[in-house]
Amino acid sequence: MPARLAAMGLVNALGRGTDAVWPRLASGDASGLVRRGDLVADRSLLVGAVASELPRIPERLRHYDCRNNAFTLAALDEIAEPVATALATHGPERLGVVMGTSTSGSAECEAAMLHEAATGVLAPAFRYSQLEFGGTAGFVAELLGLRGPALTLSTACSSSARALASARSLLRLGLCDAVIAGGSDSLCGLTTNGFSSLQAVSDAGCNPMSANRSGLTLGEGAAVFLMTRENGGIQLLGIGESSEAHHMSAPDPEGGGAIASMRGALHDAGLEPRDVRYLNLHGTATPLNDAMESRAVAAVLGGEVPCSSTKPLVGHTLGAAGATELAFCWLVLDRREGNELRLPPHVFDGMRDPEIARLRLAEKAERIHAPAPAALMTNSFGFGGNNCTLLIGEDEPC
C-alpha cells in the first residue's frame, strides 16, 4: 500500500520552511550554529539553535505553550493548506497524529523549578501538560480538531523516525486515511548536561568521520509530514527497525543493530543496495557511533554510495533527528534538477580516520546522475539500541 509523503514542513538552525532551508543545506552552510554558555555550567557549547521567529501558541491551548510545541506549530504552518484539504476530504476521525520527541517542554519545566527555588512557587505560566511527552501529539490533535489516533513516541534519537514507521502502520491498517507525523525537540539543560556527563559533547562542534572527532553538537527544531495512502510523488518505500539492547548509551561496536535496520529497510522496500543513491548518516561524530556506523554501511551498501552527516549544519536534534534528516532527503528529491540530484555535503575537517571503514563522503556542490525514480536512505540510532532506517523514493519518473 502506498505511503505518500505528500507535504513537509520544517524549522531548524538553517531556517524555517523549505525555501529557507534548502539552499543552506545544499551549500553546507553551518553558520546557523551559535555559542551558548547557559546550558552547562562552565562550558561554552556550539549548538544548532533556531533563530527564526516562531508562531504563538493559541490562547485556548496555553496549557501546551512551550518552545517544543512552537517548533511543531511552525512546521505545521508550512503545510497548513494540504492538511486542511486532507481534513476536509477525510474528516477529523480519519486523520491521525504520530510525533516523536525526547525533550518535550523540559526547558519550561527547568525555568519553573528555578522560579520555585527563588520564590517558593512554580512559575505561574507552567502547566504539567507542557512537559508531558504525549502532549506533543495531543497539542496537534487539539489544534486541528482531529479525532483519529494521536500518540507520541520517545525512543531517544530514533523517536521521530519510528513515528513515521507507526504512521505508515496506521495507514496500512486502515485506521487512518492521512497521518501527520514527525518530531520536535528543543534545547534544554537536562539533555545537554546528560550528554556532557557522558563526555559525548564537543566544545568545537561535531566533526563526523574525522580522526579528530570529539563528540556531538546538539540542536533543536521540528519536521512534520502529511502522509497519505495516495500514489505518486515521494513515497516512504521501506522501514527497518531493530533493538539490539547492547548498552544503555553505547552502540554495538560490530554494528549489528544498524546492519539489521538497514537490511530491513531494503527488504521492506524490495530494493537492492545498488538502488540506494544517497545515504544520510546518523553521523554524530562520537568515536563509538562513527566507527560502528561506517562498519555497518560498508557491510550493507559498500563504500561507493555517496553519504553525508548533516548534523554539522543543524546539530543533533535528538528526538526530531529522524524526521529532520528524512526531510533533508525529501528536499533532495523535491529539488531534483532533471536527471541530477544535488547532495548535502559532508562537512568536516577533511582528516579521515584511517581506523574506520572508508565511505564515499559527499563533496560540496556535488551532483549525482540519478534519473527518477531514485531511492535515498537515512539512519537513526538511539540509546538502548533503538535503531530505525527509512528509505524514500519517487513513485514514478518525473
Short mmCIF file of C-alpha atoms in Angstrom, two decimals:
data_model
loop_
_atom_site.label_atom_id
_atom_site.label_comp_id
_atom_site.label_asym_id
_atom_site.label_seq_id
_atom_site.Cartn_x
_atom_site.Cartn_y
_atom_site.Cartn_z
CA MET A 1 0.00 0.00 0.00
CA PRO A 2 1.40 3.46 -0.87
CA ALA A 3 2.58 5.77 1.89
CA ARG A 4 3.00 9.13 0.23
CA LEU A 5 4.96 11.91 1.94
CA ALA A 6 2.57 14.43 0.44
CA ALA A 7 3.83 17.58 2.17
CA MET A 8 6.60 18.58 4.56
CA GLY A 9 7.31 21.50 6.87
CA LEU A 10 10.39 22.10 9.00
CA VAL A 11 12.30 24.53 11.16
CA ASN A 12 15.86 24.23 12.45
CA ALA A 13 19.13 26.13 12.67
CA LEU A 14 19.14 26.55 8.86
CA GLY A 15 15.83 28.43 8.91
CA ARG A 16 12.09 27.98 8.73
CA GLY A 17 10.44 26.41 5.69
CA THR A 18 11.77 24.53 2.68
CA ASP A 19 12.73 27.61 0.67
CA ALA A 20 14.89 28.92 3.52
CA VAL A 21 16.45 25.59 4.46
CA TRP A 22 17.25 24.06 1.05
CA PRO A 23 19.91 26.49 -0.27
CA ARG A 24 21.78 26.44 3.04
CA LEU A 25 21.54 22.66 3.30
CA ALA A 26 22.77 22.16 -0.27
CA SER A 27 25.72 24.52 0.22
CA GLY A 28 26.77 23.07 3.58
CA ASP A 29 26.18 26.33 5.45
CA ALA A 30 26.98 25.81 9.13
CA SER A 31 26.56 29.47 10.11
CA GLY A 32 23.35 28.66 11.99
CA LEU A 33 25.37 27.20 14.85
CA VAL A 34 25.83 29.57 17.80
CA ARG A 35 27.64 29.53 21.14
CA ARG A 36 25.64 29.09 24.33
CA GLY A 37 27.10 29.32 27.82
CA ASP A 38 23.84 28.88 29.71
CA LEU A 39 23.20 25.17 29.15
CA VAL A 40 26.12 23.54 31.01
CA ALA A 41 27.98 25.22 33.86
CA ASP A 42 31.47 26.41 32.95
CA ARG A 43 31.14 25.30 29.31
CA SER A 44 30.56 27.29 26.15
CA LEU A 45 29.00 24.96 23.60
CA LEU A 46 28.30 25.32 19.91
CA VAL A 47 24.63 24.41 19.32
CA GLY A 48 22.17 24.36 16.45
CA ALA A 49 19.70 26.87 17.90
CA VAL A 50 16.63 28.06 16.00
CA ALA A 51 16.82 31.80 15.32
CA SER A 52 13.67 32.03 13.18
CA GLU A 53 10.62 33.80 14.56
CA LEU A 54 8.17 31.28 15.94
CA PRO A 55 4.37 31.44 15.95
CA ARG A 56 2.49 31.94 19.20
CA ILE A 57 0.56 29.07 20.69
CA PRO A 58 -3.18 29.98 20.60
CA GLU A 59 -4.57 31.19 23.91
CA ARG A 60 -7.05 28.31 24.06
CA LEU A 61 -4.07 25.92 24.07
CA ARG A 62 -1.87 27.81 26.52
CA HIS A 63 -1.58 24.66 28.65
CA TYR A 64 0.61 23.38 25.78
CA ASP A 65 2.65 26.58 25.49
CA CYS A 66 6.33 25.63 25.22
CA ARG A 67 9.15 26.11 22.73
CA ASN A 68 8.87 22.49 21.62
CA ASN A 69 5.25 22.92 20.56
CA ALA A 70 6.07 26.27 18.96
CA PHE A 71 8.51 24.38 16.70
CA THR A 72 5.76 21.90 15.87
CA LEU A 73 3.36 24.74 15.06
CA ALA A 74 5.96 26.46 12.87
CA ALA A 75 6.44 23.26 10.85
CA LEU A 76 2.68 22.68 10.64
CA ASP A 77 2.12 26.21 9.35
CA GLU A 78 4.26 25.31 6.32
CA ILE A 79 1.81 22.57 5.31
CA ALA A 80 -1.44 24.19 6.51
CA GLU A 81 -3.13 24.07 3.09
CA PRO A 82 -2.62 20.35 2.30
CA VAL A 83 -3.53 19.45 5.88
CA ALA A 84 -6.76 21.47 5.59
CA THR A 85 -7.55 19.71 2.32
CA ALA A 86 -6.97 16.28 3.88
CA LEU A 87 -9.16 17.21 6.83
CA ALA A 88 -11.97 18.39 4.57
CA THR A 89 -11.66 15.29 2.38
CA HIS A 90 -11.45 12.60 5.04
CA GLY A 91 -12.93 14.16 8.18
CA PRO A 92 -11.37 14.56 11.66
CA GLU A 93 -11.97 10.91 12.66
CA ARG A 94 -9.78 9.65 9.81
CA LEU A 95 -6.72 11.82 10.46
CA GLY A 96 -4.12 10.61 12.95
CA VAL A 97 -1.08 12.16 14.61
CA VAL A 98 2.20 10.45 15.50
CA MET A 99 5.02 12.58 16.86
CA GLY A 100 8.44 11.86 18.32
CA THR A 101 10.29 13.81 20.99
CA SER A 102 12.90 13.31 23.70
CA THR A 103 12.57 16.66 25.50
CA SER A 104 9.00 17.97 25.17
CA GLY A 105 8.80 21.06 27.41
CA SER A 106 11.77 20.25 29.64
CA ALA A 107 13.20 23.77 29.26
CA GLU A 108 9.98 25.32 30.57
CA CYS A 109 9.99 22.86 33.48
CA GLU A 110 13.57 23.83 34.31
CA ALA A 111 12.60 27.52 34.31
CA ALA A 112 9.59 26.79 36.53
CA MET A 113 11.74 24.91 39.05
CA LEU A 114 14.31 27.73 39.16
CA HIS A 115 11.44 30.12 39.78
CA GLU A 116 10.24 27.92 42.64
CA ALA A 117 13.73 27.78 44.15
CA ALA A 118 13.83 31.57 44.15
CA THR A 119 10.24 32.33 45.19
CA GLY A 120 8.79 29.19 46.73
CA VAL A 121 6.19 28.68 43.99
CA LEU A 122 6.32 27.33 40.44
CA ALA A 123 6.27 29.84 37.61
CA PRO A 124 2.64 30.93 37.04
CA ALA A 125 2.73 30.06 33.34
CA PHE A 126 3.90 26.48 33.92
CA ARG A 127 1.49 23.61 33.27
CA TYR A 128 2.41 19.93 33.56
CA SER A 129 0.98 19.32 30.06
CA GLN A 130 3.87 21.40 28.71
CA LEU A 131 6.24 18.72 29.98
CA GLU A 132 4.32 15.55 29.10
CA PHE A 133 5.85 13.70 26.15
CA GLY A 134 2.38 12.74 25.00
CA GLY A 135 1.48 16.41 24.88
CA THR A 136 3.27 16.85 21.55
CA ALA A 137 0.68 14.78 19.68
CA GLY A 138 -2.13 15.99 21.94
CA PHE A 139 -1.29 19.58 21.03
CA VAL A 140 -1.52 18.85 17.29
CA ALA A 141 -4.78 16.94 17.69
CA GLU A 142 -6.43 19.69 19.75
CA LEU A 143 -5.06 22.43 17.50
CA LEU A 144 -6.59 20.88 14.37
CA GLY A 145 -9.63 19.27 15.96
CA LEU A 146 -8.55 15.76 14.98
CA ARG A 147 -10.26 12.72 16.46
CA GLY A 148 -8.16 9.91 14.99
CA PRO A 149 -5.33 8.11 16.83
CA ALA A 150 -2.85 10.50 18.49
CA LEU A 151 0.36 9.24 20.06
CA THR A 152 3.87 10.38 20.85
CA LEU A 153 6.91 8.09 20.74
CA SER A 154 10.10 8.62 22.73
CA THR A 155 12.92 6.23 21.82
CA ALA A 156 15.73 8.76 22.14
CA CYS A 157 17.35 9.69 18.83
CA SER A 158 15.19 7.36 16.73
CA SER A 159 11.90 8.79 18.08
CA SER A 160 10.65 10.64 15.02
CA ALA A 161 11.92 8.02 12.57
CA ARG A 162 9.81 5.48 14.45
CA ALA A 163 6.93 7.97 14.39
CA LEU A 164 7.00 7.77 10.58
CA ALA A 165 7.02 3.98 10.83
CA SER A 166 4.00 3.99 13.15
CA ALA A 167 2.19 6.45 10.88
CA ARG A 168 2.60 4.08 7.95
CA SER A 169 1.16 1.28 10.07
CA LEU A 170 -1.94 3.37 10.82
CA LEU A 171 -2.43 3.88 7.07
CA ARG A 172 -1.86 0.21 6.21
CA LEU A 173 -4.21 -0.99 8.94
CA GLY A 174 -6.94 1.23 7.55
CA LEU A 175 -7.25 3.16 10.81
CA CYS A 176 -6.45 6.46 9.10
CA ASP A 177 -6.63 7.95 5.61
CA ALA A 178 -3.94 10.51 6.42
CA VAL A 179 -1.48 11.00 9.28
CA ILE A 180 0.51 13.98 10.47
CA ALA A 181 3.86 12.54 11.52
CA GLY A 182 7.23 13.89 12.55
CA GLY A 183 9.15 15.11 15.54
CA SER A 184 10.14 18.12 17.60
CA ASP A 185 12.86 18.73 20.18
CA SER A 186 14.16 21.84 21.91
CA LEU A 187 17.45 22.59 23.62
CA CYS A 188 17.39 22.27 27.39
CA GLY A 189 19.74 21.84 30.31
CA LEU A 190 18.57 18.31 31.08
CA THR A 191 19.79 16.68 27.87
CA THR A 192 22.79 18.96 27.40
CA ASN A 193 24.12 18.16 30.88
CA GLY A 194 23.37 14.48 30.34
CA PHE A 195 25.43 14.29 27.16
CA SER A 196 28.13 16.41 28.78
CA SER A 197 28.32 13.94 31.67
CA LEU A 198 28.77 11.15 29.15
CA GLN A 199 31.68 13.14 27.68
CA ALA A 200 29.88 12.97 24.35
CA VAL A 201 29.63 16.71 23.53
CA SER A 202 32.28 18.63 21.61
CA ASP A 203 33.13 22.21 22.54
CA ALA A 204 34.24 22.96 18.99
CA GLY A 205 31.36 21.47 17.01
CA CYS A 206 30.91 18.00 15.60
CA ASN A 207 33.40 16.57 13.11
CA PRO A 208 31.88 13.32 11.79
CA MET A 209 34.12 10.58 10.37
CA SER A 210 37.23 12.60 11.22
CA ALA A 211 40.27 11.30 13.06
CA ASN A 212 39.83 14.41 15.22
CA ARG A 213 36.17 13.88 16.12
CA SER A 214 35.46 14.50 19.79
CA GLY A 215 31.70 14.40 20.22
CA LEU A 216 28.38 15.70 19.03
CA THR A 217 26.82 19.12 18.66
CA LEU A 218 23.27 19.43 19.99
CA GLY A 219 20.49 21.13 18.08
CA GLU A 220 16.76 21.80 18.06
CA GLY A 221 13.89 22.02 15.60
CA ALA A 222 10.97 20.16 14.10
CA ALA A 223 9.96 18.39 10.91
CA VAL A 224 6.40 17.32 10.14
CA PHE A 225 4.99 15.34 7.20
CA LEU A 226 1.49 14.79 5.88
CA MET A 227 1.34 11.10 4.97
CA THR A 228 -1.44 9.71 2.80
CA ARG A 229 -2.43 6.49 1.01
CA GLU A 230 -2.05 8.08 -2.42
CA ASN A 231 0.11 7.02 -5.35
CA GLY A 232 2.66 9.31 -6.96
CA GLY A 233 5.06 11.85 -5.54
CA ILE A 234 7.65 10.98 -2.90
CA GLN A 235 6.91 7.72 -1.10
CA LEU A 236 8.11 6.11 2.12
CA LEU A 237 9.36 2.93 0.45
CA GLY A 238 10.92 0.96 3.25
CA ILE A 239 11.34 0.83 7.01
CA GLY A 240 13.83 -1.20 9.02
CA GLU A 241 13.77 -1.34 12.81
CA SER A 242 15.91 -3.16 15.36
CA SER A 243 16.52 -3.05 19.10
CA GLU A 244 19.68 -4.89 19.99
CA ALA A 245 19.86 -3.50 23.59
CA HIS A 246 23.67 -3.75 23.57
CA HIS A 247 24.14 -0.99 26.16
CA MET A 248 22.16 1.85 27.73
CA SER A 249 24.07 4.54 25.86
CA ALA A 250 26.74 2.89 23.67
CA PRO A 251 26.09 1.23 20.29
CA ASP A 252 27.02 -2.33 19.43
CA PRO A 253 30.61 -1.86 18.17
CA GLU A 254 30.06 -4.51 15.50
CA GLY A 255 27.10 -2.54 14.14
CA GLY A 256 24.73 -5.49 14.38
CA GLY A 257 21.64 -3.42 15.14
CA ALA A 258 22.46 -0.86 12.44
CA ILE A 259 23.05 -3.60 9.87
CA ALA A 260 19.72 -5.21 10.76
CA SER A 261 17.77 -1.96 10.40
CA MET A 262 19.43 -1.05 7.06
CA ARG A 263 18.88 -4.51 5.61
CA GLY A 264 15.35 -4.50 6.96
CA ALA A 265 14.55 -1.26 5.14
CA LEU A 266 15.93 -2.63 1.87
CA HIS A 267 13.93 -5.85 2.25
CA ASP A 268 10.76 -3.93 3.11
CA ALA A 269 11.17 -1.77 0.01
CA GLY A 270 12.08 -4.69 -2.25
CA LEU A 271 15.31 -2.93 -3.22
CA GLU A 272 18.96 -3.91 -3.55
CA PRO A 273 21.91 -1.98 -2.06
CA ARG A 274 22.80 -0.72 -5.54
CA ASP A 275 19.42 1.03 -5.74
CA VAL A 276 20.32 3.47 -2.93
CA ARG A 277 21.68 6.69 -4.46
CA TYR A 278 22.43 8.59 -1.23
CA LEU A 279 22.61 7.87 2.50
CA ASN A 280 22.07 10.45 5.22
CA LEU A 281 24.26 9.13 8.03
CA HIS A 282 23.33 9.18 11.69
CA GLY A 283 26.85 10.65 11.87
CA THR A 284 27.01 12.01 15.42
CA ALA A 285 30.82 12.43 15.44
CA THR A 286 31.22 10.45 18.64
CA PRO A 287 34.11 7.95 18.48
CA LEU A 288 31.82 4.95 19.02
CA ASN A 289 28.97 5.89 16.66
CA ASP A 290 31.10 6.74 13.64
CA ALA A 291 33.22 3.61 13.97
CA MET A 292 30.10 1.45 14.28
CA GLU A 293 28.09 3.16 11.56
CA SER A 294 30.89 3.20 9.00
CA ARG A 295 31.34 -0.54 9.54
CA ALA A 296 27.60 -1.15 9.13
CA VAL A 297 27.32 0.99 5.99
CA ALA A 298 30.28 -0.74 4.38
CA ALA A 299 28.75 -4.14 5.20
CA VAL A 300 25.32 -3.31 3.75
CA LEU A 301 25.87 -0.73 0.99
CA GLY A 302 29.59 -0.96 0.30
CA GLY A 303 31.89 2.03 0.06
CA GLU A 304 30.66 3.73 -3.12
CA VAL A 305 27.25 5.11 -2.12
CA PRO A 306 27.60 8.87 -1.52
CA CYS A 307 26.73 9.77 2.04
CA SER A 308 26.93 12.64 4.48
CA SER A 309 26.09 13.63 8.01
CA THR A 310 24.04 16.83 8.15
CA LYS A 311 24.49 17.25 11.91
CA PRO A 312 27.40 19.72 11.46
CA LEU A 313 24.79 22.08 9.92
CA VAL A 314 21.90 21.79 12.39
CA GLY A 315 23.28 19.85 15.33
CA HIS A 316 21.87 16.60 16.63
CA THR A 317 18.17 17.35 17.10
CA LEU A 318 17.70 14.14 19.12
CA GLY A 319 14.03 13.13 19.05
CA ALA A 320 13.48 15.28 15.95
CA ALA A 321 16.57 13.97 14.11
CA GLY A 322 14.90 11.10 12.24
CA ALA A 323 12.18 13.30 10.76
CA THR A 324 14.58 16.20 10.15
CA GLU A 325 17.05 14.08 8.22
CA LEU A 326 14.25 12.37 6.31
CA ALA A 327 13.07 15.88 5.45
CA PHE A 328 16.53 16.62 4.05
CA CYS A 329 16.28 13.53 1.83
CA TRP A 330 12.77 14.64 0.80
CA LEU A 331 14.22 18.00 -0.23
CA VAL A 332 16.92 16.35 -2.33
CA LEU A 333 14.21 14.57 -4.34
CA ASP A 334 11.81 17.51 -4.38
CA ARG A 335 14.51 19.86 -5.74
CA ARG A 336 15.63 17.44 -8.45
CA GLU A 337 17.40 19.10 -11.40
CA GLY A 338 16.46 16.95 -14.40
CA ASN A 339 18.40 13.71 -14.09
CA GLU A 340 20.61 15.08 -11.34
CA LEU A 341 20.31 15.25 -7.58
CA ARG A 342 22.24 17.77 -5.53
CA LEU A 343 23.52 16.22 -2.30
CA PRO A 344 24.03 17.81 1.12
CA PRO A 345 27.81 17.88 1.57
CA HIS A 346 29.65 16.11 4.36
CA VAL A 347 31.13 18.99 6.34
CA PHE A 348 34.19 18.10 8.41
CA ASP A 349 37.88 18.96 8.68
CA GLY A 350 38.86 16.55 5.88
CA MET A 351 41.06 14.45 8.16
CA ARG A 352 39.61 10.95 7.65
CA ASP A 353 40.01 8.42 10.40
CA PRO A 354 42.14 5.60 8.95
CA GLU A 355 40.89 3.26 11.68
CA ILE A 356 37.28 3.18 10.44
CA ALA A 357 35.72 1.86 7.23
CA ARG A 358 36.21 4.25 4.35
CA LEU A 359 32.97 5.66 2.93
CA ARG A 360 32.34 7.92 -0.04
CA LEU A 361 31.60 11.25 1.64
CA ALA A 362 29.67 13.78 -0.45
CA GLU A 363 31.66 16.80 -1.56
CA LYS A 364 30.47 20.41 -1.56
CA ALA A 365 28.27 21.23 -4.56
CA GLU A 366 28.24 17.54 -5.56
CA ARG A 367 25.57 16.44 -8.01
CA ILE A 368 24.98 12.84 -8.99
CA HIS A 369 23.37 11.40 -12.09
CA ALA A 370 20.22 9.76 -10.74
CA PRO A 371 17.27 9.56 -13.14
CA ALA A 372 13.91 9.15 -11.45
CA PRO A 373 12.83 7.08 -9.66
CA ALA A 374 15.69 7.29 -7.16
CA ALA A 375 15.84 5.89 -3.63
CA LEU A 376 17.51 7.62 -0.65
CA MET A 377 18.20 6.23 2.82
CA THR A 378 18.56 7.77 6.28
CA ASN A 379 19.76 6.20 9.54
CA SER A 380 18.65 6.99 13.11
CA PHE A 381 20.25 5.17 16.04
CA GLY A 382 19.10 5.81 19.60
CA PHE A 383 20.13 4.92 23.14
CA GLY A 384 19.42 1.36 24.19
CA GLY A 385 19.91 0.11 20.64
CA ASN A 386 16.71 1.66 19.27
CA ASN A 387 17.55 1.74 15.57
CA CYS A 388 15.45 2.83 12.61
CA THR A 389 16.32 3.16 8.92
CA LEU A 390 13.99 4.81 6.42
CA LEU A 391 14.03 4.59 2.62
CA ILE A 392 12.21 7.10 0.43
CA GLY A 393 11.91 7.42 -3.30
CA GLU A 394 9.93 8.69 -6.25
CA ASP A 395 6.89 6.67 -7.24
CA GLU A 396 7.43 7.22 -10.95
CA PRO A 397 9.69 9.24 -13.30
CA CYS A 398 9.02 12.95 -13.29
#
